[in-house]
Protein backbone atom coordinates (compact mmCIF):
# COMPACT_ATOMS: atom_id res chain seq x y z
CA MET A 1 -22.88 29.45 0.26
CA GLU A 2 -20.79 29.78 -3.11
CA GLN A 3 -17.61 28.07 -2.94
CA ASP A 4 -14.78 30.38 -1.69
CA PRO A 5 -13.32 32.04 -4.63
CA SER A 6 -9.68 32.28 -2.99
CA VAL A 7 -9.41 28.42 -3.76
CA TYR A 8 -9.44 28.96 -7.42
CA GLY A 9 -6.34 27.56 -9.03
CA LYS A 10 -4.23 27.21 -6.20
CA PRO A 11 -1.81 23.94 -6.27
CA TRP A 12 -3.17 22.87 -2.81
CA PHE A 13 -6.65 22.83 -3.79
CA THR A 14 -8.30 19.43 -5.38
CA ASN A 15 -11.78 19.93 -6.29
CA GLN A 16 -12.91 16.26 -7.25
CA CYS A 17 -10.85 13.94 -4.46
CA ASP A 18 -12.44 12.12 -1.54
CA ARG A 19 -10.70 11.37 1.39
CA LYS A 20 -9.05 8.44 0.78
CA THR A 21 -7.58 9.91 -2.63
CA ALA A 22 -6.28 12.80 -0.25
CA GLU A 23 -5.03 10.52 2.14
CA GLU A 24 -3.01 8.38 -0.52
CA ALA A 25 -1.73 11.59 -2.34
CA LEU A 26 -0.20 12.69 0.80
CA GLN A 27 1.22 9.50 2.10
CA LYS A 28 2.76 9.09 -1.53
CA PHE A 29 4.05 12.56 -1.65
CA ASN A 30 5.62 11.55 2.13
CA LYS A 31 6.55 14.83 3.26
CA ASP A 32 6.03 16.22 6.85
CA GLY A 33 3.99 19.48 6.42
CA SER A 34 2.50 18.34 2.95
CA TYR A 35 -1.11 19.14 2.39
CA LEU A 36 -4.14 19.95 0.50
CA ILE A 37 -7.68 21.30 0.55
CA ARG A 38 -10.48 19.31 -0.47
CA LYS A 39 -13.82 19.74 -0.66
CA SER A 40 -15.74 17.82 2.42
CA SER A 41 -17.43 14.32 1.97
CA GLY A 42 -21.22 15.67 3.26
CA GLN A 43 -22.60 17.95 1.59
CA ASP A 44 -22.91 20.45 5.02
CA LEU A 45 -22.55 24.19 4.30
CA ARG A 46 -21.47 24.64 7.16
CA GLN A 47 -18.20 22.16 6.58
CA PRO A 48 -17.68 23.04 3.36
CA TYR A 49 -14.12 22.11 3.50
CA THR A 50 -11.37 19.61 4.80
CA LEU A 51 -8.02 20.63 5.11
CA VAL A 52 -5.41 17.21 4.81
CA VAL A 53 -1.95 17.24 6.68
CA LEU A 54 0.45 14.78 6.90
CA TYR A 55 3.47 14.62 9.75
CA LYS A 56 5.33 11.89 10.75
CA ARG A 57 3.43 9.21 8.17
CA LYS A 58 0.12 10.10 9.71
CA VAL A 59 -2.93 11.79 7.68
CA TYR A 60 -4.84 14.28 9.52
CA ASN A 61 -8.29 15.19 8.22
CA ILE A 62 -9.20 18.71 9.79
CA PRO A 63 -12.37 20.32 9.05
CA VAL A 64 -12.66 24.13 7.73
CA ARG A 65 -16.01 25.07 9.17
CA TYR A 66 -18.02 27.86 7.40
CA ILE A 67 -19.55 30.44 10.03
CA GLU A 68 -22.23 32.02 8.15
CA ILE A 69 -22.75 35.01 10.78
CA THR A 70 -19.66 36.65 10.10
CA GLN A 71 -19.05 34.97 6.75
CA GLU A 72 -15.59 33.44 8.05
CA TYR A 73 -13.80 30.35 8.27
CA ALA A 74 -12.50 28.33 11.13
CA LEU A 75 -10.63 24.73 11.54
CA GLY A 76 -11.52 21.63 13.65
CA LYS A 77 -14.27 22.29 16.24
CA GLU A 78 -15.96 25.65 17.70
CA LYS A 79 -13.59 26.74 20.50
CA SER A 80 -13.75 30.13 22.36
CA GLY A 81 -10.85 32.34 21.01
CA GLU A 82 -10.39 30.52 17.71
CA GLU A 83 -8.99 32.25 14.94
CA ARG A 84 -11.28 32.82 12.08
CA PHE A 85 -10.30 34.12 8.14
CA SER A 86 -12.21 35.71 5.81
CA SER A 87 -11.02 33.10 2.98
CA ILE A 88 -9.49 29.18 2.80
CA ALA A 89 -6.15 31.19 1.09
CA GLY A 90 -6.14 33.26 4.17
CA ILE A 91 -5.97 29.69 6.78
CA ILE A 92 -3.04 28.08 4.34
CA GLU A 93 -1.18 31.53 4.27
CA ASN A 94 -1.31 31.52 8.16
CA HIS A 95 -0.26 28.37 8.99
CA GLN A 96 2.71 28.61 6.34
CA LYS A 97 4.00 31.03 8.80
CA ILE A 98 2.27 29.78 11.85
CA PRO A 99 2.46 25.96 12.96
CA LEU A 100 -0.80 24.50 13.20
CA VAL A 101 -1.24 22.00 16.40
CA LEU A 102 -2.43 18.50 15.18
CA ILE A 103 -4.58 16.32 17.31
CA ASP A 104 -4.36 12.77 17.07
CA SER A 105 -7.69 11.68 19.06
CA GLN A 106 -6.95 7.99 19.22
CA ASN A 107 -3.62 8.44 20.71
CA ASN A 108 -4.39 11.41 22.68
CA THR A 109 -1.29 13.20 21.18
CA LYS A 110 -0.59 16.78 19.84
CA ASP A 111 2.05 17.53 17.60
CA SER A 112 2.44 20.50 15.36
CA THR A 113 3.68 21.87 11.58
CA LYS A 114 3.83 24.41 9.55
CA LEU A 115 1.76 23.81 6.36
CA LYS A 116 5.25 23.63 3.47
CA TYR A 117 4.11 21.51 0.60
CA PRO A 118 0.91 21.83 -1.50
CA VAL A 119 0.07 18.65 -3.02
CA LYS A 120 -2.41 17.75 -5.96
CA ASP A 121 -4.28 14.63 -5.58
CA SER A 122 -2.68 13.19 -9.14
């Protein structure tokens, strides 16, 4: 799979950024709803990107899955009735308007926020 062309030149996309660097960039920015898209650490074609979101001083790393059969993207683990998008930009645009559910599996809590502040990893 080629890289999704919708990510190029976007203020929220970083090509050369690992998980730690992304988390540090968001914590430094320190505003609820700040976010970025980074390439996933593993070279798994089914999970090419990760959406990183800061909310209430906690960083959420949400896998972005690529569904090859339909050539669409979806967030998190596969679930019935999930939203699918034709591009990464489509995911971002959708969740700038509609809150994204954030699940903290360690504390078993749920929150939600819109994507508000794109952050670069510099």
